[in-house]
Tab-separated table of C-alpha atoms and ligand atoms in Angstrom:
chain	number	residue	atom	x	y	z
A	1	MET	CA	158.072	-120.648	99.182
A	2	SER	CA	154.564	-121.054	97.734
A	3	LEU	CA	152.310	-124.014	98.303
A	4	LEU	CA	152.707	-124.991	94.655
A	5	ASP	CA	156.442	-125.229	95.132
A	6	ASP	CA	155.908	-127.409	98.206
A	7	VAL	CA	153.675	-129.758	96.218
A	8	ALA	CA	156.108	-129.982	93.306
A	9	GLN	CA	158.934	-130.689	95.703
A	10	LEU	CA	156.879	-133.424	97.365
A	11	GLU	CA	156.111	-135.067	93.998
A	12	LYS	CA	159.792	-135.225	93.055
A	13	GLU	CA	160.761	-136.666	96.394
A	14	ALA	CA	157.987	-139.261	96.354
A	15	LEU	CA	158.806	-140.415	92.804
A	16	ARG	CA	162.454	-140.830	93.675
A	17	GLU	CA	161.688	-142.850	96.777
A	18	ILE	CA	159.146	-145.080	95.011
A	19	GLU	CA	161.710	-145.753	92.334
A	20	GLY	CA	164.222	-146.824	95.002
A	21	ALA	CA	161.860	-149.071	97.001
A	22	ASP	CA	163.194	-152.634	97.154
A	23	SER	CA	160.257	-154.494	98.624
A	24	LEU	CA	156.506	-154.553	98.946
A	25	GLU	CA	156.813	-153.574	102.621
A	26	SER	CA	158.889	-150.468	101.936
A	27	LEU	CA	156.399	-149.491	99.185
A	28	ASN	CA	153.546	-149.783	101.677
A	29	GLU	CA	155.424	-147.609	104.134
A	30	LEU	CA	156.029	-144.984	101.440
A	31	GLN	CA	152.369	-145.032	100.475
A	32	ILE	CA	151.441	-144.260	104.083
A	33	LYS	CA	154.130	-141.621	104.320
A	34	PHE	CA	153.013	-139.694	101.219
A	35	LEU	CA	149.351	-140.484	100.690
A	36	GLY	CA	148.147	-141.654	104.107
A	37	ARG	CA	145.660	-139.765	106.258
A	38	LYS	CA	148.517	-138.343	108.274
A	39	GLY	CA	150.842	-138.223	105.275
A	40	CYS	CA	152.720	-135.338	103.616
A	41	LEU	CA	150.189	-134.601	100.875
A	42	THR	CA	147.289	-134.489	103.324
A	43	ALA	CA	149.304	-132.146	105.521
A	44	ILE	CA	149.824	-129.764	102.598
A	45	LEU	CA	146.186	-129.943	101.541
A	46	LYS	CA	145.150	-128.966	105.076
A	47	THR	CA	146.873	-125.609	104.607
A	48	LEU	CA	144.860	-124.883	101.444
A	49	GLY	CA	142.145	-123.147	103.417
A	50	LYS	CA	144.504	-120.340	104.331
A	51	LEU	CA	145.058	-119.336	100.678
A	52	PRO	CA	143.115	-116.705	98.753
A	53	VAL	CA	140.311	-118.233	96.665
A	54	GLU	CA	142.100	-117.891	93.303
A	55	GLU	CA	145.279	-119.569	94.445
A	56	ARG	CA	143.349	-122.194	96.412
A	57	LYS	CA	141.663	-123.492	93.230
A	58	ALA	CA	144.896	-123.882	91.264
A	59	ALA	CA	146.805	-125.437	94.167
A	60	GLY	CA	143.942	-127.862	94.924
A	61	ALA	CA	143.803	-129.024	91.303
A	62	ARG	CA	147.564	-129.478	91.223
A	63	ALA	CA	147.564	-131.440	94.498
A	64	ASN	CA	144.840	-133.815	93.216
A	65	GLN	CA	146.754	-134.352	90.003
A	66	ILE	CA	149.854	-135.260	92.009
A	67	ARG	CA	147.817	-137.672	94.156
A	68	ARG	CA	146.672	-139.486	90.992
A	69	THR	CA	150.208	-139.584	89.573
A	70	LEU	CA	151.579	-141.020	92.797
A	71	GLU	CA	148.775	-143.585	93.065
A	72	GLU	CA	149.578	-144.816	89.557
A	73	CYS	CA	153.266	-145.016	90.410
A	74	PHE	CA	152.547	-147.035	93.532
A	75	GLN	CA	150.329	-149.340	91.510
A	76	ARG	CA	153.019	-149.963	88.902
A	77	ALA	CA	155.741	-150.414	91.513
A	78	THR	CA	153.573	-152.895	93.433
A	79	GLU	CA	153.122	-154.999	90.280
A	80	LYS	CA	156.874	-155.354	90.073
A	81	PHE	CA	156.790	-157.312	93.334
A	82	THR	CA	153.666	-159.400	92.814
A	83	VAL	CA	153.274	-162.272	90.370
A	84	LYS	CA	150.464	-161.730	87.962
A	85	LYS	CA	148.173	-164.783	87.976
A	86	ASP	CA	146.841	-164.481	84.469
A	87	LYS	CA	146.441	-167.439	82.089
A	88	THR	CA	149.563	-166.696	80.090
A	89	PHE	CA	151.814	-166.835	83.134
A	90	PHE	CA	153.977	-169.942	83.220
A	91	ASP	CA	156.423	-170.707	85.982
A	92	PRO	CA	158.764	-173.441	84.759
A	93	THR	CA	160.244	-173.883	88.245
A	94	LEU	CA	157.017	-175.223	89.797
A	95	PRO	CA	156.876	-179.002	90.366
A	96	GLY	CA	154.700	-180.857	87.824
A	97	THR	CA	151.241	-182.235	88.639
A	98	GLY	CA	152.391	-185.751	87.650
A	99	TYR	CA	150.031	-188.112	85.864
A	100	ARG	CA	150.104	-191.586	87.379
A	101	PRO	CA	150.269	-194.195	84.671
A	102	GLY	CA	147.549	-196.860	84.893
A	103	VAL	CA	148.485	-200.354	85.974
A	104	VAL	CA	147.284	-203.779	84.921
A	105	HIS	CA	144.649	-205.029	87.388
A	106	ILE	CA	146.204	-207.401	89.904
A	107	ILE	CA	143.924	-210.254	88.815
A	108	ASN	CA	144.920	-209.860	85.165
A	109	ARG	CA	148.526	-209.644	86.219
A	110	VAL	CA	148.429	-212.828	88.309
A	111	MET	CA	146.505	-214.598	85.534
A	112	GLY	CA	149.204	-213.449	83.091
A	113	GLU	CA	151.958	-214.694	85.387
A	114	ILE	CA	150.316	-218.116	85.714
A	115	CYS	CA	150.004	-218.348	81.918
A	116	HIS	CA	153.555	-217.140	81.434
A	117	THR	CA	154.899	-219.897	83.682
A	118	PHE	CA	153.027	-222.601	81.757
A	119	TYR	CA	153.848	-220.973	78.435
A	120	GLY	CA	157.502	-221.482	79.354
A	121	MET	CA	156.694	-225.182	79.786
A	122	GLY	CA	155.316	-225.468	76.242
A	123	PHE	CA	151.589	-224.853	76.819
A	124	GLU	CA	149.556	-222.923	74.253
A	125	ILE	CA	146.924	-220.420	75.379
A	126	ALA	CA	143.269	-220.853	74.353
A	127	ARG	CA	140.074	-219.072	75.342
A	128	GLY	CA	136.371	-219.847	75.155
A	129	PRO	CA	133.059	-217.976	75.378
A	130	HIS	CA	131.628	-216.702	78.673
A	131	VAL	CA	128.124	-217.664	77.568
A	132	GLU	CA	128.526	-221.410	77.198
A	133	THR	CA	126.223	-224.281	76.292
A	134	ASP	CA	125.136	-226.917	78.763
A	135	TYR	CA	126.935	-229.387	76.528
A	136	TYR	CA	130.474	-227.983	76.934
A	137	ASN	CA	130.062	-226.775	80.523
A	138	PHE	CA	128.620	-230.097	81.775
A	139	GLU	CA	127.670	-232.830	79.316
A	140	ALA	CA	130.966	-233.208	77.430
A	141	LEU	CA	132.748	-233.093	80.789
A	142	ASN	CA	130.929	-236.200	81.944
A	143	PHE	CA	128.269	-234.499	84.072
A	144	PRO	CA	125.176	-236.461	82.960
A	145	PRO	CA	121.818	-234.623	83.177
A	146	ASP	CA	120.511	-234.605	86.760
A	147	HIS	CA	123.898	-235.730	88.030
A	148	PRO	CA	124.308	-234.400	91.594
A	149	ALA	CA	127.779	-233.073	90.731
A	150	ARG	CA	126.026	-230.250	88.831
A	151	ASP	CA	124.956	-228.900	92.211
A	152	MET	CA	128.606	-228.308	93.118
A	153	GLN	CA	128.496	-225.358	90.738
A	154	ASP	CA	125.558	-223.000	91.212
A	155	THR	CA	124.813	-221.941	87.694
A	156	PHE	CA	123.469	-218.730	86.136
A	157	PHE	CA	121.215	-219.950	83.332
A	158	VAL	CA	120.719	-217.642	80.351
A	159	GLU	CA	118.064	-219.137	78.105
A	160	GLY	CA	117.456	-222.495	76.501
A	161	ASP	CA	120.574	-224.587	76.969
A	162	ARG	CA	122.758	-221.513	77.466
A	163	LEU	CA	124.433	-220.537	80.714
A	164	LEU	CA	127.334	-218.478	82.059
A	165	ARG	CA	130.241	-220.891	82.267
A	166	THR	CA	130.875	-222.018	85.835
A	167	HIS	CA	134.517	-222.926	85.139
A	168	THR	CA	137.077	-222.603	82.322
A	169	THR	CA	137.112	-226.403	81.908
A	170	PRO	CA	134.658	-226.306	78.919
A	171	VAL	CA	137.509	-224.906	76.814
A	172	GLN	CA	139.045	-228.389	77.146
A	173	PRO	CA	136.451	-230.269	75.020
A	174	ARG	CA	136.150	-227.266	72.689
A	175	GLU	CA	139.877	-227.364	71.897
A	176	LEU	CA	140.222	-231.164	71.941
A	177	GLU	CA	137.478	-231.446	69.292
A	178	LYS	CA	139.390	-229.169	66.936
A	179	ARG	CA	142.851	-230.677	67.321
A	180	GLN	CA	145.023	-233.755	67.031
A	181	PRO	CA	147.302	-234.964	69.863
A	182	PRO	CA	149.569	-233.848	71.338
A	183	VAL	CA	147.363	-231.063	72.717
A	184	LYS	CA	148.938	-228.978	75.481
A	185	ILE	CA	146.898	-225.941	76.453
A	186	ILE	CA	146.097	-223.503	79.254
A	187	THR	CA	142.820	-221.615	79.330
A	188	PRO	CA	142.672	-218.369	81.356
A	189	GLY	CA	139.391	-216.524	81.768
A	190	LYS	CA	136.315	-215.289	83.581
A	191	THR	CA	133.861	-217.630	85.257
A	192	PHE	CA	130.492	-217.119	86.965
A	193	ARG	CA	128.604	-218.752	89.803
A	194	ASN	CA	125.331	-217.987	91.471
A	195	GLU	CA	126.856	-217.694	94.934
A	196	GLU	CA	126.275	-215.599	97.999
A	197	ILE	CA	128.977	-212.886	97.856
A	198	SER	CA	131.295	-213.124	100.865
A	199	THR	CA	134.939	-212.657	101.806
A	200	ARG	CA	135.757	-215.907	99.976
A	201	ALA	CA	133.180	-216.159	97.181
A	202	HIS	CA	132.037	-213.925	94.341
A	203	VAL	CA	129.596	-214.259	91.472
A	204	SER	CA	132.314	-213.512	88.939
A	205	PHE	CA	135.890	-214.684	89.263
A	206	HIS	CA	138.734	-216.123	87.175
A	207	GLN	CA	140.276	-219.502	86.559
A	208	VAL	CA	143.143	-221.023	84.649
A	209	ASP	CA	142.724	-224.633	83.505
A	210	GLY	CA	145.414	-226.644	81.803
A	211	PHE	CA	145.570	-230.013	80.109
A	212	LEU	CA	147.789	-232.286	78.088
A	213	VAL	CA	146.559	-235.158	75.890
A	214	ASP	CA	148.972	-237.514	74.143
A	215	GLU	CA	150.042	-241.130	74.049
A	216	GLY	CA	151.433	-242.363	77.340
A	217	VAL	CA	150.635	-239.330	79.527
A	218	THR	CA	150.704	-240.329	83.208
A	219	MET	CA	149.988	-238.958	86.636
A	220	GLY	CA	153.774	-238.558	86.950
A	221	ASP	CA	153.697	-236.007	84.103
A	222	LEU	CA	150.923	-234.132	85.883
A	223	LYS	CA	152.913	-234.081	89.096
A	224	GLY	CA	156.048	-232.884	87.304
A	225	ALA	CA	154.184	-230.003	85.651
A	226	LEU	CA	152.471	-228.917	88.859
A	227	VAL	CA	155.612	-229.085	90.999
A	228	ALA	CA	157.438	-226.982	88.411
A	229	PHE	CA	154.607	-224.442	88.316
A	230	CYS	CA	154.115	-224.159	92.089
A	231	ARG	CA	157.822	-223.739	92.748
A	232	ALA	CA	158.201	-221.129	90.016
A	233	PHE	CA	155.189	-219.244	91.282
A	234	PHE	CA	155.332	-219.506	95.074
A	235	GLY	CA	158.891	-220.451	95.989
A	236	ASP	CA	161.637	-222.907	95.237
A	237	GLU	CA	161.538	-225.170	98.204
A	238	LEU	CA	157.870	-225.859	98.721
A	239	LYS	CA	156.368	-229.329	98.874
A	240	LEU	CA	153.208	-230.608	97.177
A	241	LYS	CA	150.613	-232.979	98.567
A	242	PHE	CA	148.094	-234.764	96.338
A	243	ARG	CA	144.843	-235.515	98.196
A	244	PRO	CA	142.238	-237.810	96.570
A	245	SER	CA	139.166	-235.892	95.454
A	246	PHE	CA	136.315	-236.070	92.959
A	247	PHE	CA	135.567	-234.304	89.685
A	248	PRO	CA	133.310	-235.891	87.048
A	249	PHE	CA	135.792	-235.085	84.261
A	250	THR	CA	138.886	-236.687	85.842
A	251	GLU	CA	139.629	-240.157	87.129
A	252	PRO	CA	141.472	-240.414	89.401
A	253	SER	CA	140.986	-236.878	90.754
A	254	ALA	CA	143.082	-235.034	93.283
A	255	GLU	CA	143.388	-231.732	95.049
A	256	VAL	CA	146.838	-230.286	95.500
A	257	ASP	CA	148.047	-228.596	98.665
A	258	ILE	CA	151.350	-226.740	98.798
A	259	SER	CA	153.387	-226.388	101.969
A	260	CYS	CA	152.712	-222.884	103.310
A	261	PHE	CA	155.239	-220.534	101.698
A	262	LEU	CA	154.814	-217.999	104.490
A	263	CYS	CA	155.712	-220.166	107.502
A	264	ARG	CA	157.404	-222.947	105.496
A	265	GLY	CA	154.995	-225.489	106.911
A	266	LYS	CA	155.403	-224.569	110.582
A	267	GLY	CA	151.865	-223.225	110.915
A	268	CYS	CA	150.628	-219.625	110.703
A	269	GLN	CA	147.468	-217.586	110.207
A	270	LEU	CA	147.608	-217.886	106.399
A	271	CYS	CA	147.549	-221.712	106.448
A	272	LYS	CA	145.272	-221.766	109.530
A	273	TYR	CA	148.052	-223.483	111.444
A	274	SER	CA	147.881	-226.582	109.197
A	275	GLY	CA	151.146	-225.904	107.336
A	276	TRP	CA	149.343	-226.510	104.010
A	277	LEU	CA	147.451	-224.389	101.466
A	278	GLU	CA	144.841	-225.807	99.091
A	279	ILE	CA	145.748	-224.568	95.649
A	280	LEU	CA	144.121	-226.485	92.777
A	281	GLY	CA	142.127	-229.442	91.486
A	282	CYS	CA	143.508	-231.957	88.985
A	283	GLY	CA	143.446	-235.498	87.705
A	284	MET	CA	143.701	-237.786	84.692
A	285	ILE	CA	141.139	-236.850	82.042
A	286	HIS	CA	138.185	-239.231	82.263
A	287	PRO	CA	138.026	-241.664	79.291
A	288	ASN	CA	134.429	-240.536	78.680
A	289	VAL	CA	135.636	-236.967	78.088
A	290	LEU	CA	138.258	-238.154	75.600
A	291	GLU	CA	135.675	-240.310	73.789
A	292	ASN	CA	133.189	-237.367	73.745
A	293	CYS	CA	135.841	-235.384	71.880
A	294	GLY	CA	136.546	-238.157	69.374
A	295	TYR	CA	139.741	-239.537	70.909
A	296	ASP	CA	140.464	-243.251	71.304
A	297	SER	CA	140.802	-243.535	75.075
A	298	GLU	CA	142.680	-246.819	74.699
A	299	LYS	CA	145.391	-245.020	72.781
A	300	TYR	CA	145.464	-241.580	74.361
A	301	THR	CA	145.533	-240.397	77.949
A	302	GLY	CA	145.728	-236.908	79.406
A	303	TYR	CA	145.970	-234.907	82.571
A	304	ALA	CA	144.107	-231.758	83.540
A	305	PHE	CA	144.185	-229.196	86.321
A	306	GLY	CA	142.353	-226.039	87.235
A	307	MET	CA	142.899	-223.209	89.698
A	308	GLY	CA	141.150	-220.070	90.882
A	309	VAL	CA	143.104	-216.908	90.082
A	310	GLU	CA	141.611	-214.912	92.980
A	311	ARG	CA	142.513	-217.683	95.390
A	312	VAL	CA	146.102	-217.806	94.142
A	313	ALA	CA	146.379	-213.992	94.309
A	314	MET	CA	144.846	-213.873	97.800
A	315	LEU	CA	147.379	-216.399	99.052
A	316	LYS	CA	150.348	-214.826	97.329
A	317	TYR	CA	149.562	-211.275	98.505
A	318	GLU	CA	147.838	-212.192	101.795
A	319	ILE	CA	144.532	-210.566	100.862
A	320	ASN	CA	141.671	-211.597	103.122
A	321	ASP	CA	138.608	-210.444	101.172
A	322	ILE	CA	137.891	-211.373	97.534
A	323	ARG	CA	135.604	-208.329	97.159
A	324	LEU	CA	138.638	-206.030	97.310
A	325	PHE	CA	139.516	-207.132	93.769
A	326	PHE	CA	136.233	-205.865	92.375
A	327	ASN	CA	135.267	-202.653	94.134
A	328	ASN	CA	137.871	-200.580	92.301
A	329	ASN	CA	139.375	-198.784	95.243
A	330	LEU	CA	142.443	-197.165	93.661
A	331	ARG	CA	144.367	-197.179	96.927
A	332	PHE	CA	144.056	-200.970	96.964
A	333	LEU	CA	144.791	-201.446	93.255
A	334	ARG	CA	147.816	-199.105	93.166
A	335	GLN	CA	149.661	-201.214	95.712
A	336	PHE	CA	150.366	-203.619	92.885
A	337	ALA	CA	151.853	-201.018	90.521
B	1	DAH	N1	136.680	-227.055	87.106
B	1	DAH	C1	136.989	-227.309	88.500
B	1	DAH	C2	136.261	-226.279	89.354
B	1	DAH	O1	135.907	-225.273	88.873
B	1	DAH	C3	138.463	-227.231	88.753
B	1	DAH	C4	139.206	-228.332	88.085
B	1	DAH	C5	139.459	-229.496	88.758
B	1	DAH	C6	139.628	-228.213	86.792
B	1	DAH	C7	140.128	-230.538	88.166
B	1	DAH	C8	140.305	-229.261	86.156
B	1	DAH	C9	140.560	-230.401	86.869
B	1	DAH	O2	140.735	-229.177	84.888
B	1	DAH	O3	141.238	-231.422	86.279
B	1	DAH	O4	136.083	-226.523	90.529
């Protein structure tokens, strides 16, 4: 048998075996067997030297041609077992990347929940400007010029008589001026104070104020509304305590503590072992405020209250640093999804 016959025989055999290979590993083994340094084709080529020059040329050319054919076959067979990673390839069985939907910021959500609770009790929602005048932020609310109570609220002044509102209470005279009793409103929004930023204080935070003005409104009505709100918001069985306090725009004024909803008044870290949590300020609207807004304070009375949204959220979710609300750490914010 001539060398050419050997080569032809080898080609047939190799093609058949490549065709039958059932894995990448067996293909690799075949490649070594036929084309490797110690493989069949190399073995045949080594005998070329023994041939006469004429025959050697033809056989060499034929052997090289077979090498190329086999290499192409291996290449094609290999592709059968490997996934091509080109742009058009789509594997519908892979899990999706999953877009996380955004969530409402926890402060907006708590503010919404507070409003929702009062809305259910018949309060309308009203808003006012962040850049406020001295008149609505202080004067109309019975803070006379140079009154020391102005120092309770470190103010960012803008220019002239303009300032960043230090509370949402100025919406009260703004709305009272425009309306006729009964007026029953809550006022959610952003507020600003020139304070040292700490775990408990920030320069920008949120409040919800509420007020009702009508004939015959009493402190009993205020208490009823606040008990209903606190129980709806923090838990059915909690108790409220009204402590005397001072605000220029209410008389009498009070601060409300709720019995700690975490330990039920027994004493824990949240309530600093007092059993009580300070939650809001309130009182009967000062007659001067009513008169400033054009109401006859002999005929009409009203109550008002105001609370800090961050404070309420920190208590409800046991958050110990107000700055967490504002530094936009998604791991923090997503907890409230
Ligand atoms: N404006 C007060 C503050 O920022 C909170 C407040 C107290 C609001 C009593 C009221 C109120 O409407 O009646 O500290």
